[in-house]
Amino acid sequence: MSADYTVQGDVAVIALNNPPVNGLGLSTRLGIMAGLEKAIADDAIKSIVVTGAGKAFSGGADIKEFGSPKAIQDPNLLSLILALENSPKPAVAAVHTVAMGGGLELALGCHYRVVAPGCSVALPEVKIGLIPGAGGTQRLPRVIGVEPALNMIVSGEPIKSEMLAMLPGQKLFDKLTASADSLMEEAIAFARSVADVRPLPRVRDLPCKHPMGDAYFQFARNMVKGMSKNFPAPAKCVDAVQAATKKKFDDGMVYERELFLGLMVTPECRALRHLFVAQRAASKIPDVPDNTPVRAIKSVAVIGAGTMGGGISMNFLNAGIPVKILEMKQDALDRGIATIKKNYEAQVKKGKLKEDKYNERMALLSTTLSYDDIKDADMVIEAVFEEMGVKETVFKKLDEVMKPGAILASNTSTLDVNKIASFTKRPQDVIGTHFFSPANVMKLLEVVRGEKTAKDVLATVMAIGKKIKKTCVVSGVCDGFIGNRMIEQYSRQAGFLLEEGCTPQQVDKAVERFGFAMGPFRMGDLAGNDIGWAIRKRRYQEKPHMKYSKTADLLCELGRYGQKTGAGWYDYQAGKRDAIPSKLVEDMIAKHRQDLGITPRKVSDEEIVQRLVFSLVNEAAHILEEGIASKASDIDMVYLTGYGFPMHRGGPMLYADQVGLFNVAQTMSRFAKNPLDDGAFWQPAPLLARLAAEGKSFNNVN
Ligand code: NAI
């Protein structure tokens, strides 16, 4: 059982002991209950202190138990809290470091709460698509007031204990201790001081009202609706807190439970829970243990001050790591530095960055034209032109000058990292760091593991990626790595859809209704259609058997590269970004169909979404089977953080699981029969076919 029981004179101390955050899984609950029963049965004990051993009071429910029989096995969280509340001897929570979700709810079940300063207090359930389900929505408003409680519950954000202790009239904390170190001593003294108080105060007995009544909740509901498109939980938080003001406590608890269970089975909740688990899983690499030693990265060099080099540098400067940028010519350096300054200054202007922080960051930045100046850097990231010849020159030079043990990273988006490594005599130190543009903004970092990349190099880059606040996902070496290899199939489908009868705006709208921030054609106009054109030209040489729609090439031949040329798939008015459907493009597509002898057909929005999303899924299944990605959830992380896949769908793999792989495979087989599509591509990938036949899901490959 994961709770310790000790006695200090007439006070029993129950300490949750389930590292790292004292999650309230079954064995912790059993431990607390056993301690409580023991304390109640012992006549020498007058009061009880409940606390958390180690680095938390409690981080809350054990998310891995959700949906499993263990979650409801007695004592469940509700019955445990009730037992504390009904204890005939005073129960005092000694709260420190972290009190979140079920942890805070547990403390609210105690008669008193003593808290250390610096403790993060939150009900974060909304972040995984739920509402607090063990009385949080009913008890928190009673102790800190309706509005502060609703704000905490709807946002899920932590607030420091000393801030909460300052709220006027608050009854959440009976005592804020002088320091974290004195918590136990002060909590035990407090427990002694209330040993004879009867009746014992219970949060459930406190009144709960808002002076504006229902009008306030209507206002809150409107606010929440605007902010939480696609997610049902925030509105349910409002309903639950409103119930606290209208219903008797026990009825409010029943209502909270109903809402909680209703949300638990929604696809949105499943998606957010998946994301929560996937985020943590992404940093785990099957054959690289957590305790792999990492190399110290105290300074970084960046080669190339272009679009990517500048953004990459900013990430390290923001984390307080000095950066030296190397270029071939001074004017390229000047341009790069000016862009970095412009980006920071825009943040200062918006009030997002303080002037002194900006100065601190710029002071960490230096430039050079000489490799001699970067030889002592712990890590170097190359972001020069995407040409193997240029990469070869740079890596040969790096091999010559860099100190032993330095990590040599390439930001290449398409080139073979193994080949780049082969230009050096230290391929074990070479790795790919594929940042996304704009590199100072985008969360995703694909960490590309070469055949010879050393495990400690991989572990170091994952750690430094976390330090610069990126979501790191490991990819093996292949053309396009995980993300771009999949997006190529998606773009191909978008092209076929135009030939078969769609307009760009129809495709975009269907995909945007599904939840993508932008459809493929608006996206193309934003990124520049010439980029895809260049890639296709290469593909026509490399993969002559691969079928492509030529529509996008015709568009580029007209010079319509997108927003930067004032016209692309859509028309644009000067200085504006609104995409206006283009008659010229429509005619161009119609003429192209005619030339190919295609009679256009009406394509449903459902087919559009399926063709685009399932194309991602099928390619992803190949990627998984080839071991380029080690888990299906890593692929979801790539798409959620790098490609704007709708968060409430949980990524392409979870989406496919929710549709059912059998259905997905059937639909693909149907698409394979379409003569205008690429039949060979639509053969379900062997892994997908196997899982579908066995009635399994991608989740089984996590
Ligand atoms: P860019 O053309 O904006 O910048 C490249 C810079 O490298 C230029 O300033 C150039 O002067 C400098 N350079 C070229 N050869 C050099 C050498 N031998 N020594 C020192 N500096 C040299 O290119 P961008 O877009 O920043 O791309 C850089 C790398 O990042 C490429 O490998 C590209 O594939 C990759 N990438 C680009 C993304 C994008 O969206 N632009 C996204 C992800 C990766």
XYZ file of C-alpha atoms in Angstrom, residues 206-698:
493
model
C -20.570 26.120 3.943
C -22.968 28.268 1.901
C -22.455 28.706 -1.862
C -23.963 31.699 -3.653
C -23.165 34.264 -6.319
C -24.709 37.729 -5.819
C -25.809 37.900 -9.471
C -27.195 34.368 -9.465
C -28.056 32.863 -12.844
C -27.150 36.035 -14.742
C -23.520 35.480 -13.811
C -23.606 31.889 -15.027
C -25.174 32.933 -18.317
C -22.357 35.412 -18.788
C -19.773 32.753 -17.877
C -21.359 30.282 -20.267
C -21.135 32.744 -23.158
C -17.490 33.462 -22.410
C -16.602 29.796 -22.233
C -18.451 28.934 -25.437
C -16.386 31.426 -27.398
C -13.143 30.077 -26.036
C -13.662 26.350 -26.146
C -14.930 25.508 -29.624
C -14.911 21.722 -30.150
C -14.540 20.871 -26.466
C -17.566 20.146 -24.291
C -15.873 20.105 -20.853
C -15.522 23.851 -20.104
C -19.280 24.439 -20.476
C -19.913 21.490 -18.164
C -17.641 23.123 -15.570
C -20.037 26.082 -15.584
C -23.043 23.765 -15.216
C -21.461 21.932 -12.304
C -20.466 25.077 -10.388
C -23.898 26.568 -10.998
C -25.372 23.397 -9.487
C -23.278 24.027 -6.368
C -25.183 27.311 -5.925
C -28.623 25.802 -6.526
C -28.699 22.232 -5.310
C -28.221 20.628 -1.917
C -24.633 19.436 -1.509
C -25.339 15.731 -2.041
C -27.511 16.428 -5.086
C -24.741 18.616 -6.482
C -22.322 15.729 -6.023
C -24.610 13.382 -7.953
C -24.909 15.942 -10.737
C -21.126 16.442 -10.875
C -20.702 12.665 -11.186
C -23.211 12.467 -14.023
C -21.433 15.205 -15.955
C -18.039 13.633 -15.264
C -19.089 10.201 -16.510
C -20.804 11.713 -19.548
C -17.607 13.517 -20.529
C -15.402 10.491 -19.920
C -16.870 8.688 -22.945
C -16.650 11.597 -25.398
C -14.114 11.375 -28.234
C -12.780 14.789 -27.178
C -11.919 13.514 -23.715
C -10.319 10.440 -25.189
C -8.292 12.665 -27.506
C -7.041 14.890 -24.692
C -6.172 11.957 -22.445
C -4.343 10.399 -25.361
C -2.438 13.644 -25.874
C -1.513 13.753 -22.187
C -0.101 10.238 -22.296
C 1.457 10.667 -25.768
C 3.307 13.810 -24.679
C 4.997 11.937 -21.866
C 5.587 8.835 -23.979
C 7.313 10.809 -26.763
C 10.396 11.347 -24.611
C 10.754 7.617 -23.983
C 12.908 5.832 -26.531
C 12.631 2.030 -26.357
C 16.368 1.248 -26.378
C 17.633 4.416 -24.684
C 17.094 4.121 -20.931
C 16.041 7.185 -18.933
C 19.314 7.150 -17.026
C 21.493 7.395 -20.154
C 24.160 10.012 -19.343
C 23.821 13.235 -21.289
C 26.514 15.576 -22.573
C 26.601 19.101 -21.159
C 25.368 21.709 -23.632
C 26.539 25.085 -22.384
C 27.053 26.768 -25.740
C 25.657 26.328 -29.232
C 26.832 27.325 -32.701
C 24.415 27.729 -35.607
C 25.612 27.602 -39.215
C 23.493 29.790 -41.488
C 21.567 32.918 -40.460
C 18.647 32.398 -42.831
C 14.972 31.720 -42.111
C 15.676 28.691 -39.933
C 19.057 29.588 -38.443
C 17.669 32.766 -36.869
C 14.614 31.083 -35.365
C 16.667 28.138 -34.090
C 19.096 30.528 -32.401
C 16.250 32.337 -30.638
C 15.165 29.095 -28.962
C 18.525 28.722 -27.274
C 18.835 32.406 -26.377
C 15.390 32.211 -24.745
C 16.668 29.337 -22.609
C 19.750 31.316 -21.557
C 22.216 29.345 -23.717
C 24.834 31.395 -25.612
C 24.698 31.112 -29.411
C 27.296 31.966 -32.043
C 26.032 32.153 -35.628
C 28.413 31.490 -38.490
C 27.796 32.672 -42.053
C 29.745 32.956 -45.277
C 29.349 36.715 -45.657
C 28.891 39.640 -43.301
C 25.744 40.927 -45.023
C 24.017 37.563 -44.510
C 24.910 37.781 -40.814
C 23.619 41.348 -40.618
C 20.331 40.362 -42.225
C 19.926 37.395 -39.887
C 20.636 39.429 -36.758
C 18.259 42.171 -37.915
C 15.473 39.590 -38.246
C 16.111 38.208 -34.770
C 16.040 41.755 -33.377
C 12.832 42.522 -35.253
C 11.165 39.411 -33.824
C 12.201 40.233 -30.273
C 11.236 43.877 -30.641
C 7.767 42.868 -31.806
C 7.445 40.810 -28.613
C 8.607 43.755 -26.514
C 6.100 46.023 -28.244
C 3.273 43.595 -27.524
C 4.330 43.460 -23.867
C 5.232 39.762 -24.162
C 8.915 40.323 -23.432
C 10.480 42.728 -20.962
C 13.154 45.095 -22.264
C 15.786 43.777 -19.830
C 15.085 40.174 -20.868
C 15.470 41.203 -24.503
C 18.828 42.782 -23.717
C 19.909 39.698 -21.768
C 19.070 37.473 -24.723
C 20.814 39.632 -27.269
C 23.887 39.706 -25.033
C 24.112 35.926 -25.382
C 24.234 36.185 -29.180
C 27.452 36.589 -31.162
C 28.448 36.130 -34.792
C 31.436 35.029 -36.808
C 32.660 34.300 -40.298
C 35.324 31.898 -39.067
C 35.006 28.248 -38.072
C 37.867 28.788 -35.671
C 35.511 30.782 -33.432
C 32.988 27.980 -32.995
C 35.311 25.040 -32.394
C 34.600 24.951 -28.641
C 30.788 24.898 -28.905
C 29.144 21.884 -27.251
C 26.626 21.557 -30.060
C 26.465 22.911 -33.592
C 23.295 23.054 -35.674
C 23.670 23.402 -39.407
C 20.900 25.316 -41.237
C 22.467 26.093 -44.629
C 20.991 25.581 -48.107
C 19.229 22.291 -48.689
C 21.838 20.829 -51.033
C 23.908 17.772 -50.292
C 27.043 19.403 -51.728
C 26.751 22.362 -49.363
C 26.051 20.069 -46.409
C 29.121 18.031 -47.353
C 31.400 21.075 -47.292
C 30.007 22.207 -43.958
C 30.183 18.821 -42.219
C 33.698 18.096 -43.445
C 34.750 21.426 -42.015
C 32.908 20.786 -38.739
C 34.602 17.404 -38.427
C 37.931 19.130 -38.850
C 37.433 21.904 -36.304
C 34.912 20.920 -33.651
C 36.199 19.710 -30.286
C 35.830 15.984 -29.594
C 32.403 15.108 -28.178
C 30.629 18.088 -29.745
C 27.214 17.206 -31.157
C 26.893 17.882 -34.880
C 23.255 18.420 -35.868
C 21.659 19.106 -39.230
C 18.333 20.871 -39.734
C 17.852 19.236 -43.116
C 14.221 18.639 -44.006
C 14.683 16.107 -46.791
C 18.275 14.925 -47.049
C 19.729 11.637 -45.816
C 21.169 12.169 -42.332
C 23.237 8.956 -42.632
C 24.917 10.361 -45.703
C 25.556 13.667 -43.935
C 27.076 11.705 -41.025
C 29.317 9.839 -43.460
C 31.079 13.107 -44.368
C 32.604 13.020 -40.883
C 34.846 10.600 -39.035
C 32.468 10.775 -36.081
C 29.049 9.654 -37.357
C 28.110 8.698 -33.775
C 28.001 12.422 -32.940
C 25.810 13.374 -35.908
C 22.035 13.737 -35.593
C 19.151 15.510 -37.336
C 17.260 18.278 -35.571
C 14.340 19.078 -37.820
C 12.811 22.307 -36.586
C 9.597 23.631 -38.100
C 9.107 27.116 -39.444
C 8.930 29.601 -37.746
C 11.436 27.775 -35.577
C 11.081 30.130 -32.623
C 7.318 29.536 -32.533
C 6.552 25.984 -33.642
C 6.534 23.431 -30.827
C 7.581 20.389 -32.818
C 11.146 19.161 -33.130
C 11.710 15.942 -35.067
C 14.902 14.436 -33.721
C 16.336 12.342 -36.516
C 18.286 9.349 -35.360
C 20.933 8.237 -37.812
C 22.075 4.631 -38.146
C 25.201 5.425 -36.154
C 23.925 8.149 -33.812
C 25.146 7.347 -30.285
C 22.526 6.808 -27.602
C 23.921 9.538 -25.378
C 23.788 11.975 -28.301
C 20.131 11.133 -28.793
C 19.418 11.450 -25.057
C 21.262 14.790 -24.947
C 19.329 16.237 -27.867
C 16.013 15.079 -26.367
C 16.984 16.773 -23.096
C 18.101 19.996 -24.727
C 14.928 19.951 -26.851
C 12.905 19.856 -23.667
C 14.970 22.680 -22.224
C 14.133 24.890 -25.204
C 10.466 23.930 -24.707
C 9.991 21.818 -27.811
C 7.926 18.695 -28.180
C 10.562 16.229 -29.344
C 9.653 13.182 -31.375
C 12.270 10.724 -32.583
C 12.198 9.793 -36.267
C 14.343 7.344 -38.160
C 15.974 8.366 -41.430
C 13.709 8.369 -44.488
C 12.665 10.880 -47.082
C 10.615 13.542 -45.295
C 10.965 11.878 -41.893
C 7.608 11.332 -40.174
C 5.720 14.551 -40.810
C 6.641 15.585 -44.334
C 6.582 12.035 -45.656
C 2.938 11.815 -44.602
C 1.970 15.305 -45.762
C 3.149 14.469 -49.266
C 0.404 11.857 -49.548
C -2.140 14.340 -48.212
C -1.096 16.916 -50.818
C -1.287 14.320 -53.576
C -4.848 13.505 -52.582
C -5.750 17.192 -52.529
C -4.500 17.388 -56.135
C -6.535 14.361 -57.283
C -9.661 15.822 -55.666
C -9.373 18.922 -57.856
C -9.067 16.808 -60.984
C -12.091 14.760 -60.013
C -14.405 17.725 -59.538
C -13.668 19.741 -56.382
C -12.789 23.399 -56.102
C -9.940 24.430 -53.767
C -12.447 26.183 -51.519
C -14.646 23.086 -51.238
C -11.674 20.967 -50.146
C -10.447 23.606 -47.705
C -13.881 24.111 -46.165
C -14.438 20.375 -45.649
C -11.089 19.958 -43.941
C -11.539 23.091 -41.864
C -14.948 21.863 -40.735
C -13.214 18.671 -39.633
C -11.084 20.916 -37.460
C -7.834 21.733 -39.268
C -6.959 25.403 -38.860
C -6.379 25.637 -42.614
C -7.174 23.452 -45.599
C -4.390 22.308 -47.950
C -4.855 25.053 -50.530
C -4.990 27.984 -48.116
C -1.971 26.402 -46.463
C -0.153 26.158 -49.797
C -0.837 29.832 -50.473
C 0.568 30.731 -47.066
C 3.703 28.595 -47.261
C 4.382 29.272 -50.958
C 3.281 26.866 -53.685
C 6.739 27.027 -55.257
C 8.163 24.918 -52.386
C 5.942 21.940 -53.248
C 6.651 22.519 -56.936
C 10.391 22.195 -56.373
C 9.880 18.968 -54.413
C 7.606 17.521 -57.108
C 10.104 18.290 -59.840
C 12.619 16.223 -57.903
C 10.075 13.472 -57.370
C 9.287 13.257 -61.109
C 12.942 12.284 -61.581
C 13.308 10.041 -58.520
C 9.935 8.285 -58.605
C 8.659 8.331 -62.187
C 6.089 5.613 -61.366
C 4.382 7.788 -58.750
C 1.131 9.419 -59.855
C 0.702 13.169 -59.323
C -1.950 15.676 -60.296
C -0.390 18.357 -62.490
C -2.859 21.041 -61.381
C -0.487 22.576 -58.835
C 2.284 22.742 -61.458
C -0.034 24.608 -63.845
C -0.789 27.075 -61.056
C 2.914 27.660 -60.434
C 3.573 28.069 -64.149
C 1.198 31.044 -63.946
C 3.455 32.487 -61.222
C 0.704 32.068 -58.635
C 2.915 31.077 -55.695
C 0.452 32.250 -53.046
C 0.220 35.204 -50.707
C 3.768 36.319 -51.432
C 2.913 36.867 -55.128
C -0.566 38.223 -54.356
C -2.231 35.208 -55.982
C -2.260 31.453 -55.603
C -5.131 29.015 -55.349
C -7.049 32.100 -54.265
C -6.923 35.774 -55.163
C -5.670 38.243 -52.559
C -6.185 41.954 -52.156
C -3.064 43.991 -51.496
C -2.105 43.928 -47.823
C -4.850 41.454 -46.913
C -4.744 37.760 -46.185
C -8.382 36.883 -46.954
C -8.570 34.068 -49.480
C -10.961 35.018 -52.278
C -12.116 32.170 -54.576
C -10.563 32.670 -57.999
C -12.469 32.396 -61.261
C -9.189 32.115 -63.103
C -8.137 29.098 -61.035
C -11.539 27.495 -61.453
C -11.254 27.880 -65.253
C -7.689 26.587 -65.184
C -8.807 23.439 -63.356
C -11.807 22.977 -65.685
C -9.557 23.224 -68.746
C -7.109 20.750 -67.226
C -9.943 18.265 -66.612
C -11.051 18.708 -70.207
C -7.531 18.055 -71.472
C -7.481 14.830 -69.436
C -10.967 13.863 -70.618
C -12.360 13.847 -67.084
C -16.037 14.506 -66.457
C -16.218 16.219 -63.074
C -18.295 14.576 -60.368
C -19.711 15.843 -57.101
C -17.421 14.722 -54.299
C -18.929 14.689 -50.827
C -17.279 16.499 -47.912
C -17.060 13.152 -46.144
C -15.032 11.679 -48.982
C -12.753 14.724 -49.043
C -11.957 14.368 -45.344
C -11.512 10.606 -45.561
C -9.203 10.774 -48.556
C -7.011 13.390 -46.938
C -6.934 12.005 -43.408
C -6.727 8.320 -44.339
C -3.866 9.082 -46.724
C -1.966 10.301 -43.651
C -2.987 7.174 -41.783
C -1.894 4.716 -44.443
C 1.516 6.328 -44.869
C 1.839 6.468 -41.079
C 1.177 2.731 -40.864
C 4.109 2.137 -43.241
C 6.253 4.485 -41.145
C 5.368 2.574 -38.010
C 6.006 -0.795 -39.556
C 9.389 0.329 -40.895
C 10.336 1.485 -37.394
C 10.787 5.112 -38.516
C 8.443 5.970 -35.632
C 8.569 3.739 -32.594
C 4.987 4.357 -31.422
C 1.696 5.341 -33.033
C 1.291 8.079 -30.439
C 4.552 9.697 -31.617
C 2.951 10.171 -35.024
C -0.040 11.824 -33.394
C 2.301 14.170 -31.516
C 3.964 15.167 -34.789
C 0.625 15.981 -36.370
C -0.875 17.750 -33.372
C 2.137 19.961 -32.701
C 3.568 20.481 -36.185
C 0.730 20.234 -38.696
C -2.365 21.718 -37.036
C -4.243 18.425 -36.854
C -7.366 19.142 -34.799
C -6.581 18.653 -31.131
C -10.037 17.319 -30.292
C -9.476 14.425 -32.735
C -6.274 13.360 -30.961
C -4.122 12.966 -34.099
C -4.509 10.809 -37.230
C -3.779 7.508 -35.493
C -6.210 7.981 -32.629
C -8.778 9.250 -35.122
C -8.347 6.081 -37.182
C -8.686 4.007 -34.008
C -11.909 5.809 -33.155
C -13.317 5.228 -36.651
C -12.208 1.609 -36.315
C -9.326 0.182 -38.357
C -11.601 -2.320 -40.033
C -13.715 0.554 -41.382
C -10.614 2.505 -42.351
C -9.183 -0.439 -44.309
C -12.516 -1.042 -46.063
C -12.745 2.595 -47.094
C -9.178 2.506 -48.414
C -9.967 -0.554 -50.504
C -12.900 1.346 -51.981
C -10.656 4.311 -52.828
C -8.209 1.913 -54.488
C -10.854 1.202 -57.153
C -11.075 4.860 -58.220
C -9.277 5.001 -61.608
C -8.396 8.675 -61.142
C -6.698 8.017 -57.810
C -3.528 6.057 -57.045
C -4.824 2.526 -56.525
C -1.473 1.126 -55.450
C -1.156 3.680 -52.655
C -4.559 2.784 -51.270
C -3.706 -0.848 -50.606
C -3.931 -0.811 -46.807
C -0.405 -0.920 -45.348
C 0.368 -4.444 -44.072
C 0.362 -3.336 -40.426
C -2.990 -1.617 -40.852
C -4.467 -4.634 -42.647
C -3.203 -6.955 -39.911
C -4.524 -4.842 -37.038
C -7.858 -4.416 -38.816
C -8.162 -8.172 -39.359
C -7.346 -8.873 -35.710
C -9.841 -6.272 -34.493
C -7.000 -4.274 -32.937
C -6.078 -0.609 -32.993
C -2.920 1.482 -33.367
